[in-house]
Amino acid sequence: MSLKSRILQVFESHRGQALSGQQLADELDVSRNSVWKAVKALQSEGYKILATTNKGYVLEKDNDIISEESLRANLGKEFEDIEIVALKTTPSTNAEAMTRLMNGKIKHGTLIVADEQSQGRGRMGKSFFSPKSGIYMSVCLCKSIENLSDVMVITPAAAVAVQRSISKYTDLDAKIKWVNDIYIGKKKVCGILTQADIDFESGKAGTFIVGIGVNFVNQNFPDDIKDKACSLFEYQPSDVTRSMIIAEIYSQLMALTQNLEDRSFMAEYKRHSMVIDKEVTYTLSGVEKRGRVEDIENDGGLIIVEDDGYRRKLTCGEISIRSKNNEWI
């Protein structure tokens, strides 16, 4: 590890606290001049490090550059051995994970993050607006799963992980739109895309890539989504960083997927659902259907009572919800 990374690691563990040049030099067994050069290099990269006479250096609390060091500082010792890949930009974190998987360079728990995505992807082949200053992360779950119902609850588990994390760091009332979106009011704040590597000989899925994108601070959303998307914060908060939220989502997701046979989190998924007892439309075999959502089962299946009284279970697809103001979400 370079001296610059080592110093950044110390700063991240003491964010907002003054550290003298001599203190850093003694801890890292280097000269004060080496510390000064490394700090200058970090400042040139955009890190908000304040140098104060007689006090030393302070990494400001609202410094919001995502790095391996910032993530490790927030994840703690429980995850000190996981692989973390922090990128400035990438086509998509899921694509990066899949490339590493095909090259045999992935292991359980690997976390891939990026400051921006040039080709962010959502479900159903849709694009995902991914400018700088958002949260774009993929978590690699390497576990052989034979039970299809266990596979189906990975995305709901991720949705619960995101909902919990938003609730921890904000006072927003985040709701889950079946199966993979998080909404604040009528606007989408997060999308989730789970991809699986299938062994066609055995029929088992051995690796799952869970991609999560969260709008962190307000962006200049394109015209086609500006009335449909929102962010967690209007401006960069002074006490919450993206690394803090990424670390919380990661920790929650790893805990929830440790034993997928335990479906206790599905009660939480239902409690925060925005679709229960709502009128919805969806497309089946090219035909638009309409009905009312009756329930969400423990395998993630959506139970809909159609207008003609037929009770149908959806395990995949996309729905639109009619709001109280007769608008479709």
mmCIF file of C-alpha atoms in Angstrom:
data_model
loop_
_atom_site.group_PDB
_atom_site.id
_atom_site.type_symbol
_atom_site.label_atom_id
_atom_site.label_comp_id
_atom_site.label_asym_id
_atom_site.label_seq_id
_atom_site.Cartn_x
_atom_site.Cartn_y
_atom_site.Cartn_z
ATOM 1 C CA MET A 1 0.000 0.000 0.000
ATOM 2 C CA SER A 2 1.361 3.427 -0.939
ATOM 3 C CA LEU A 3 2.058 6.064 1.707
ATOM 4 C CA LYS A 4 -0.767 8.159 0.273
ATOM 5 C CA SER A 5 -3.229 5.302 0.786
ATOM 6 C CA ARG A 6 -1.916 4.612 4.264
ATOM 7 C CA ILE A 7 -2.347 8.255 5.255
ATOM 8 C CA LEU A 8 -5.834 8.345 3.738
ATOM 9 C CA GLN A 9 -6.715 5.246 5.748
ATOM 10 C CA VAL A 10 -5.679 7.028 8.962
ATOM 11 C CA PHE A 11 -7.631 10.154 7.977
ATOM 12 C CA GLU A 12 -10.770 8.125 7.224
ATOM 13 C CA SER A 13 -10.553 6.452 10.625
ATOM 14 C CA HIS A 14 -10.276 9.889 12.277
ATOM 15 C CA ARG A 15 -12.576 11.925 10.021
ATOM 16 C CA GLY A 16 -13.103 15.437 11.412
ATOM 17 C CA GLN A 17 -10.248 15.088 13.908
ATOM 18 C CA ALA A 18 -6.981 17.044 13.778
ATOM 19 C CA LEU A 19 -3.856 14.933 13.269
ATOM 20 C CA SER A 20 -0.448 16.571 13.467
ATOM 21 C CA GLY A 21 2.203 15.939 10.854
ATOM 22 C CA GLN A 22 4.461 14.515 13.538
ATOM 23 C CA GLN A 23 1.710 12.195 14.790
ATOM 24 C CA LEU A 24 1.185 10.856 11.282
ATOM 25 C CA ALA A 25 4.920 10.530 10.700
ATOM 26 C CA ASP A 26 5.393 8.566 13.941
ATOM 27 C CA GLU A 27 2.428 6.275 13.300
ATOM 28 C CA LEU A 28 3.507 5.492 9.746
ATOM 29 C CA ASP A 29 7.265 5.531 10.448
ATOM 30 C CA VAL A 30 8.051 8.115 7.767
ATOM 31 C CA SER A 31 9.376 11.677 7.716
ATOM 32 C CA ARG A 32 7.147 14.729 8.203
ATOM 33 C CA ASN A 33 8.172 15.896 4.746
ATOM 34 C CA SER A 34 6.865 12.619 3.277
ATOM 35 C CA VAL A 35 3.584 13.196 5.107
ATOM 36 C CA TRP A 36 3.345 16.720 3.722
ATOM 37 C CA LYS A 37 3.925 15.502 0.137
ATOM 38 C CA ALA A 38 1.302 12.783 0.482
ATOM 39 C CA VAL A 39 -1.252 15.225 1.922
ATOM 40 C CA LYS A 40 -0.612 17.660 -0.947
ATOM 41 C CA ALA A 41 -1.160 14.824 -3.423
ATOM 42 C CA LEU A 42 -4.470 13.927 -1.768
ATOM 43 C CA GLN A 43 -5.566 17.567 -1.796
ATOM 44 C CA SER A 44 -4.786 17.759 -5.525
ATOM 45 C CA GLU A 45 -7.103 14.795 -6.055
ATOM 46 C CA GLY A 46 -9.973 16.689 -4.426
ATOM 47 C CA TYR A 47 -9.805 15.499 -0.825
ATOM 48 C CA LYS A 48 -10.905 18.191 1.618
ATOM 49 C CA ILE A 49 -7.949 18.150 3.977
ATOM 50 C CA LEU A 50 -7.623 21.312 6.046
ATOM 51 C CA ALA A 51 -4.102 22.218 7.234
ATOM 52 C CA THR A 52 -4.198 24.275 10.440
ATOM 53 C CA THR A 53 -1.215 25.831 12.215
ATOM 54 C CA ASN A 54 -0.482 24.179 15.575
ATOM 55 C CA LYS A 55 -3.264 21.638 15.077
ATOM 56 C CA GLY A 56 -2.317 19.655 11.988
ATOM 57 C CA TYR A 57 -4.435 18.135 9.246
ATOM 58 C CA VAL A 58 -8.179 17.474 9.266
ATOM 59 C CA LEU A 59 -10.130 15.418 6.737
ATOM 60 C CA GLU A 60 -13.379 17.371 6.711
ATOM 61 C CA LYS A 61 -16.557 15.506 7.606
ATOM 62 C CA ASP A 62 -18.329 16.400 4.352
ATOM 63 C CA ASN A 63 -15.480 15.104 2.187
ATOM 64 C CA ASP A 64 -17.345 12.741 -0.120
ATOM 65 C CA ILE A 65 -14.841 10.989 -2.344
ATOM 66 C CA ILE A 66 -15.516 7.268 -2.487
ATOM 67 C CA SER A 67 -12.361 5.237 -1.963
ATOM 68 C CA GLU A 68 -11.379 1.820 -0.694
ATOM 69 C CA GLU A 69 -10.090 3.544 2.432
ATOM 70 C CA SER A 70 -13.354 5.402 3.120
ATOM 71 C CA LEU A 71 -15.363 2.224 2.627
ATOM 72 C CA ARG A 72 -13.145 0.134 4.891
ATOM 73 C CA ALA A 73 -13.333 2.798 7.601
ATOM 74 C CA ASN A 74 -17.138 2.560 7.544
ATOM 75 C CA LEU A 75 -17.398 -1.214 7.156
ATOM 76 C CA GLY A 76 -15.226 -2.022 10.157
ATOM 77 C CA LYS A 77 -13.311 -5.157 11.066
ATOM 78 C CA GLU A 78 -16.124 -7.597 10.272
ATOM 79 C CA PHE A 79 -15.467 -7.078 6.569
ATOM 80 C CA GLU A 80 -11.746 -6.277 6.639
ATOM 81 C CA ASP A 81 -10.917 -9.210 4.339
ATOM 82 C CA ILE A 82 -13.395 -8.507 1.533
ATOM 83 C CA GLU A 83 -12.213 -7.288 -1.844
ATOM 84 C CA ILE A 84 -13.183 -3.674 -2.588
ATOM 85 C CA VAL A 85 -12.875 -2.166 -6.063
ATOM 86 C CA ALA A 86 -13.398 1.617 -6.115
ATOM 87 C CA LEU A 87 -13.537 3.142 -9.602
ATOM 88 C CA LYS A 88 -13.801 6.727 -10.801
ATOM 89 C CA THR A 89 -15.906 5.695 -13.772
ATOM 90 C CA THR A 90 -17.089 2.467 -15.411
ATOM 91 C CA PRO A 91 -19.720 1.458 -17.980
ATOM 92 C CA SER A 92 -21.571 -0.205 -15.079
ATOM 93 C CA THR A 93 -20.532 -1.841 -11.827
ATOM 94 C CA ASN A 94 -22.525 -4.962 -12.741
ATOM 95 C CA ALA A 95 -20.685 -5.212 -16.066
ATOM 96 C CA GLU A 96 -17.379 -4.813 -14.223
ATOM 97 C CA ALA A 97 -18.393 -7.591 -11.839
ATOM 98 C CA MET A 98 -19.439 -9.890 -14.695
ATOM 99 C CA THR A 99 -16.135 -9.307 -16.488
ATOM 100 C CA ARG A 100 -14.219 -10.201 -13.342
ATOM 101 C CA LEU A 101 -16.437 -13.254 -12.875
ATOM 102 C CA MET A 102 -15.701 -14.510 -16.394
ATOM 103 C CA ASN A 103 -11.985 -14.007 -15.777
ATOM 104 C CA GLY A 104 -12.176 -15.979 -12.541
ATOM 105 C CA LYS A 105 -11.325 -12.920 -10.456
ATOM 106 C CA ILE A 106 -14.308 -12.690 -8.178
ATOM 107 C CA LYS A 107 -15.060 -14.035 -4.730
ATOM 108 C CA HIS A 108 -17.916 -13.961 -2.278
ATOM 109 C CA GLY A 109 -18.547 -10.525 -0.831
ATOM 110 C CA THR A 110 -16.592 -8.539 -3.405
ATOM 111 C CA LEU A 111 -17.829 -4.928 -3.444
ATOM 112 C CA ILE A 112 -17.477 -2.834 -6.600
ATOM 113 C CA VAL A 113 -18.325 0.879 -6.516
ATOM 114 C CA ALA A 114 -17.995 3.765 -8.958
ATOM 115 C CA ASP A 115 -18.352 7.523 -8.842
ATOM 116 C CA GLU A 116 -20.243 7.432 -12.136
ATOM 117 C CA GLN A 117 -21.452 4.988 -14.791
ATOM 118 C CA SER A 118 -21.394 5.678 -18.514
ATOM 119 C CA GLN A 119 -23.819 2.866 -19.386
ATOM 120 C CA GLY A 120 -25.843 2.312 -16.232
ATOM 121 C CA ARG A 121 -28.442 -0.428 -16.664
ATOM 122 C CA GLY A 122 -31.811 -1.068 -15.127
ATOM 123 C CA ARG A 123 -34.289 -3.919 -15.486
ATOM 124 C CA MET A 124 -35.995 -4.783 -18.787
ATOM 125 C CA GLY A 125 -33.003 -3.375 -20.710
ATOM 126 C CA LYS A 126 -33.638 0.181 -19.557
ATOM 127 C CA SER A 127 -30.823 2.660 -18.956
ATOM 128 C CA PHE A 128 -30.110 4.073 -15.502
ATOM 129 C CA PHE A 129 -29.056 7.741 -15.271
ATOM 130 C CA SER A 130 -25.687 7.564 -13.474
ATOM 131 C CA PRO A 131 -23.866 10.914 -13.227
ATOM 132 C CA LYS A 132 -21.111 11.759 -10.772
ATOM 133 C CA SER A 133 -21.992 11.981 -7.074
ATOM 134 C CA GLY A 134 -24.448 9.100 -7.061
ATOM 135 C CA ILE A 135 -24.199 5.700 -5.393
ATOM 136 C CA TYR A 136 -23.421 2.903 -7.844
ATOM 137 C CA MET A 137 -22.468 -0.399 -6.278
ATOM 138 C CA SER A 138 -22.456 -4.121 -7.026
ATOM 139 C CA VAL A 139 -22.152 -6.897 -4.462
ATOM 140 C CA CYS A 140 -21.032 -10.369 -5.516
ATOM 141 C CA LEU A 141 -22.726 -13.277 -3.780
ATOM 142 C CA CYS A 142 -20.996 -16.559 -4.593
ATOM 143 C CA LYS A 143 -23.270 -19.267 -3.275
ATOM 144 C CA SER A 144 -24.799 -22.264 -4.988
ATOM 145 C CA ILE A 145 -28.595 -22.159 -4.684
ATOM 146 C CA GLU A 146 -30.820 -25.058 -5.723
ATOM 147 C CA ASN A 147 -34.140 -23.758 -4.428
ATOM 148 C CA LEU A 148 -35.604 -21.330 -6.958
ATOM 149 C CA SER A 149 -37.650 -19.590 -4.265
ATOM 150 C CA ASP A 150 -34.397 -18.682 -2.493
ATOM 151 C CA VAL A 151 -33.147 -17.081 -5.703
ATOM 152 C CA MET A 152 -36.334 -15.036 -5.998
ATOM 153 C CA VAL A 153 -35.876 -13.294 -2.637
ATOM 154 C CA ILE A 154 -32.378 -11.918 -3.266
ATOM 155 C CA THR A 155 -33.765 -8.748 -4.868
ATOM 156 C CA PRO A 156 -36.361 -8.221 -2.096
ATOM 157 C CA ALA A 157 -33.532 -8.677 0.427
ATOM 158 C CA ALA A 158 -31.567 -5.952 -1.364
ATOM 159 C CA ALA A 159 -34.625 -3.679 -1.316
ATOM 160 C CA VAL A 160 -34.976 -4.141 2.440
ATOM 161 C CA ALA A 161 -31.242 -3.433 2.874
ATOM 162 C CA VAL A 162 -31.619 -0.148 0.986
ATOM 163 C CA GLN A 163 -34.804 0.822 2.824
ATOM 164 C CA ARG A 164 -33.150 0.220 6.199
ATOM 165 C CA SER A 165 -30.101 2.257 5.180
ATOM 166 C CA ILE A 166 -32.172 5.216 3.979
ATOM 167 C CA SER A 167 -34.139 5.146 7.240
ATOM 168 C CA LYS A 168 -30.929 5.104 9.267
ATOM 169 C CA TYR A 169 -29.423 8.189 7.655
ATOM 170 C CA THR A 170 -32.492 10.233 6.692
ATOM 171 C CA ASP A 171 -36.017 10.908 7.922
ATOM 172 C CA LEU A 172 -37.464 10.032 4.512
ATOM 173 C CA ASP A 173 -40.322 7.551 4.229
ATOM 174 C CA ALA A 174 -38.841 5.183 1.661
ATOM 175 C CA LYS A 175 -41.261 2.706 0.078
ATOM 176 C CA ILE A 176 -40.620 -0.391 -2.043
ATOM 177 C CA LYS A 177 -42.253 -0.760 -5.432
ATOM 178 C CA TRP A 178 -42.369 -4.431 -6.386
ATOM 179 C CA VAL A 179 -39.982 -5.825 -7.096
ATOM 180 C CA ASN A 180 -36.843 -3.748 -7.239
ATOM 181 C CA ASP A 181 -37.385 0.006 -6.927
ATOM 182 C CA ILE A 182 -37.338 2.355 -3.944
ATOM 183 C CA TYR A 183 -39.559 5.428 -4.000
ATOM 184 C CA ILE A 184 -39.878 8.619 -2.003
ATOM 185 C CA GLY A 185 -43.456 9.711 -2.541
ATOM 186 C CA LYS A 186 -44.162 9.336 -6.251
ATOM 187 C CA LYS A 187 -40.520 9.538 -7.340
ATOM 188 C CA LYS A 188 -37.900 6.840 -7.742
ATOM 189 C CA VAL A 189 -34.728 7.202 -5.682
ATOM 190 C CA CYS A 190 -33.153 3.759 -6.167
ATOM 191 C CA GLY A 191 -33.102 0.886 -8.633
ATOM 192 C CA ILE A 192 -31.840 -2.662 -8.101
ATOM 193 C CA LEU A 193 -30.679 -5.119 -10.784
ATOM 194 C CA THR A 194 -29.796 -8.698 -9.819
ATOM 195 C CA GLN A 195 -27.993 -10.871 -12.356
ATOM 196 C CA ALA A 196 -27.109 -14.546 -11.993
ATOM 197 C CA ASP A 197 -24.407 -16.778 -13.440
ATOM 198 C CA ILE A 198 -26.172 -20.031 -14.349
ATOM 199 C CA ASP A 199 -24.481 -23.421 -14.698
ATOM 200 C CA PHE A 200 -26.606 -24.902 -17.478
ATOM 201 C CA GLU A 201 -25.378 -28.453 -16.840
ATOM 202 C CA SER A 202 -26.511 -28.500 -13.231
ATOM 203 C CA GLY A 203 -29.229 -25.884 -13.562
ATOM 204 C CA LYS A 204 -27.894 -24.151 -10.469
ATOM 205 C CA ALA A 205 -27.014 -20.508 -9.988
ATOM 206 C CA GLY A 206 -23.601 -20.149 -8.389
ATOM 207 C CA THR A 207 -22.932 -16.397 -8.415
ATOM 208 C CA PHE A 208 -25.284 -13.452 -8.092
ATOM 209 C CA ILE A 209 -24.381 -9.857 -8.872
ATOM 210 C CA VAL A 210 -26.619 -7.404 -7.021
ATOM 211 C CA GLY A 211 -26.382 -3.948 -8.568
ATOM 212 C CA ILE A 212 -27.776 -0.981 -6.638
ATOM 213 C CA GLY A 213 -28.036 2.604 -7.832
ATOM 214 C CA VAL A 214 -29.141 5.414 -5.511
ATOM 215 C CA ASN A 215 -29.605 9.095 -6.374
ATOM 216 C CA PHE A 216 -27.646 10.728 -3.546
ATOM 217 C CA VAL A 217 -27.809 14.484 -4.179
ATOM 218 C CA ASN A 218 -30.023 16.332 -6.642
ATOM 219 C CA GLN A 219 -28.884 16.114 -10.249
ATOM 220 C CA ASN A 220 -29.943 17.733 -13.477
ATOM 221 C CA PHE A 221 -32.184 14.831 -14.396
ATOM 222 C CA PRO A 222 -32.987 14.446 -18.124
ATOM 223 C CA ASP A 223 -36.389 15.698 -19.243
ATOM 224 C CA ASP A 224 -37.796 12.182 -19.583
ATOM 225 C CA ILE A 225 -37.244 11.373 -15.891
ATOM 226 C CA LYS A 226 -37.063 14.742 -14.118
ATOM 227 C CA ASP A 227 -40.652 14.394 -12.899
ATOM 228 C CA LYS A 228 -40.172 10.727 -11.950
ATOM 229 C CA ALA A 229 -36.840 10.723 -10.100
ATOM 230 C CA CYS A 230 -35.600 12.236 -6.852
ATOM 231 C CA SER A 231 -32.539 12.168 -4.582
ATOM 232 C CA LEU A 232 -31.886 11.523 -0.910
ATOM 233 C CA PHE A 233 -30.501 15.009 -0.331
ATOM 234 C CA GLU A 234 -30.882 18.410 -1.978
ATOM 235 C CA TYR A 235 -27.201 19.198 -1.418
ATOM 236 C CA GLN A 236 -24.177 17.375 -0.006
ATOM 237 C CA PRO A 237 -24.897 16.884 3.716
ATOM 238 C CA SER A 238 -22.201 17.681 6.257
ATOM 239 C CA ASP A 239 -22.733 14.542 8.302
ATOM 240 C CA VAL A 240 -23.557 11.811 5.761
ATOM 241 C CA THR A 241 -21.335 10.547 2.954
ATOM 242 C CA ARG A 242 -21.925 8.065 0.173
ATOM 243 C CA SER A 243 -19.388 5.704 1.736
ATOM 244 C CA MET A 244 -21.457 5.610 4.922
ATOM 245 C CA ILE A 245 -24.608 4.619 3.042
ATOM 246 C CA ILE A 246 -22.804 2.132 0.781
ATOM 247 C CA ALA A 247 -21.264 0.459 3.830
ATOM 248 C CA GLU A 248 -24.652 0.239 5.551
ATOM 249 C CA ILE A 249 -26.378 -1.204 2.474
ATOM 250 C CA TYR A 250 -23.554 -3.724 2.074
ATOM 251 C CA SER A 251 -23.660 -4.806 5.732
ATOM 252 C CA GLN A 252 -27.439 -5.199 5.673
ATOM 253 C CA LEU A 253 -27.412 -7.124 2.383
ATOM 254 C CA MET A 254 -24.727 -9.566 3.530
ATOM 255 C CA ALA A 255 -26.657 -10.257 6.733
ATOM 256 C CA LEU A 256 -30.012 -10.700 4.964
ATOM 257 C CA THR A 257 -28.625 -13.093 2.323
ATOM 258 C CA GLN A 258 -26.557 -15.203 4.702
ATOM 259 C CA ASN A 259 -29.472 -17.629 5.062
ATOM 260 C CA LEU A 260 -32.049 -17.148 2.329
ATOM 261 C CA GLU A 261 -34.294 -19.837 3.802
ATOM 262 C CA ASP A 262 -35.007 -17.390 6.622
ATOM 263 C CA ARG A 263 -37.711 -15.225 5.103
ATOM 264 C CA SER A 264 -38.393 -13.093 8.171
ATOM 265 C CA PHE A 265 -37.309 -9.977 6.263
ATOM 266 C CA MET A 266 -40.219 -10.453 3.848
ATOM 267 C CA ALA A 267 -42.563 -9.132 6.531
ATOM 268 C CA GLU A 268 -40.507 -5.951 6.488
ATOM 269 C CA TYR A 269 -40.594 -5.903 2.684
ATOM 270 C CA LYS A 270 -44.412 -6.046 2.812
ATOM 271 C CA ARG A 271 -44.634 -3.433 5.562
ATOM 272 C CA HIS A 272 -42.752 -0.908 3.452
ATOM 273 C CA SER A 273 -44.439 -1.885 0.182
ATOM 274 C CA MET A 274 -46.238 0.799 -1.814
ATOM 275 C CA VAL A 275 -48.267 -1.700 -3.853
ATOM 276 C CA ILE A 276 -50.368 -3.621 -1.316
ATOM 277 C CA ASP A 277 -54.087 -2.994 -1.914
ATOM 278 C CA LYS A 278 -53.315 -0.762 -4.926
ATOM 279 C CA GLU A 279 -54.792 -0.953 -8.404
ATOM 280 C CA VAL A 280 -52.091 -1.943 -10.884
ATOM 281 C CA THR A 281 -51.583 -2.732 -14.533
ATOM 282 C CA TYR A 282 -49.084 -5.148 -16.039
ATOM 283 C CA THR A 283 -48.461 -6.889 -19.337
ATOM 284 C CA LEU A 284 -48.776 -10.647 -19.755
ATOM 285 C CA SER A 285 -48.055 -12.293 -23.121
ATOM 286 C CA GLY A 286 -48.419 -8.907 -24.801
ATOM 287 C CA VAL A 287 -51.820 -8.237 -23.222
ATOM 288 C CA GLU A 288 -52.333 -5.488 -20.653
ATOM 289 C CA LYS A 289 -53.985 -6.726 -17.470
ATOM 290 C CA ARG A 290 -55.466 -4.842 -14.554
ATOM 291 C CA GLY A 291 -56.206 -5.798 -10.985
ATOM 292 C CA ARG A 292 -55.672 -5.078 -7.303
ATOM 293 C CA VAL A 293 -52.653 -6.288 -5.312
ATOM 294 C CA GLU A 294 -53.828 -8.554 -2.546
ATOM 295 C CA ASP A 295 -50.545 -9.773 -1.044
ATOM 296 C CA ILE A 296 -46.826 -10.437 -1.452
ATOM 297 C CA GLU A 297 -45.857 -13.989 -0.576
ATOM 298 C CA ASN A 298 -42.677 -15.064 1.211
ATOM 299 C CA ASP A 299 -41.047 -16.056 -2.079
ATOM 300 C CA GLY A 300 -41.562 -12.523 -3.408
ATOM 301 C CA GLY A 301 -44.507 -13.466 -5.596
ATOM 302 C CA LEU A 302 -47.127 -10.748 -6.132
ATOM 303 C CA ILE A 303 -50.744 -11.866 -5.684
ATOM 304 C CA ILE A 304 -53.136 -9.894 -7.880
ATOM 305 C CA VAL A 305 -56.907 -10.200 -8.040
ATOM 306 C CA GLU A 306 -57.785 -9.246 -11.601
ATOM 307 C CA ASP A 307 -60.862 -7.256 -12.557
ATOM 308 C CA ASP A 308 -62.701 -10.457 -13.505
ATOM 309 C CA GLY A 309 -61.965 -11.982 -10.086
ATOM 310 C CA TYR A 310 -59.160 -14.273 -11.258
ATOM 311 C CA ARG A 311 -56.376 -14.552 -8.656
ATOM 312 C CA ARG A 312 -52.946 -14.477 -10.310
ATOM 313 C CA LYS A 313 -49.397 -14.796 -8.955
ATOM 314 C CA LEU A 314 -46.632 -12.789 -10.640
ATOM 315 C CA THR A 315 -43.025 -13.799 -10.018
ATOM 316 C CA CYS A 316 -41.421 -11.350 -12.447
ATOM 317 C CA GLY A 317 -42.301 -8.408 -14.639
ATOM 318 C CA GLU A 318 -43.117 -4.771 -14.149
ATOM 319 C CA ILE A 319 -46.224 -3.084 -12.822
ATOM 320 C CA SER A 320 -47.711 0.410 -12.819
ATOM 321 C CA ILE A 321 -49.615 1.665 -9.784
ATOM 322 C CA ARG A 322 -52.620 3.971 -9.776
ATOM 323 C CA SER A 323 -52.246 6.645 -7.090
ATOM 324 C CA LYS A 324 -54.993 8.295 -5.057
ATOM 325 C CA ASN A 325 -54.939 11.193 -7.527
ATOM 326 C CA ASN A 326 -55.622 8.778 -10.392
ATOM 327 C CA GLU A 327 -52.042 9.009 -11.677
ATOM 328 C CA TRP A 328 -49.942 6.047 -12.820
ATOM 329 C CA ILE A 329 -46.562 5.492 -11.128
#
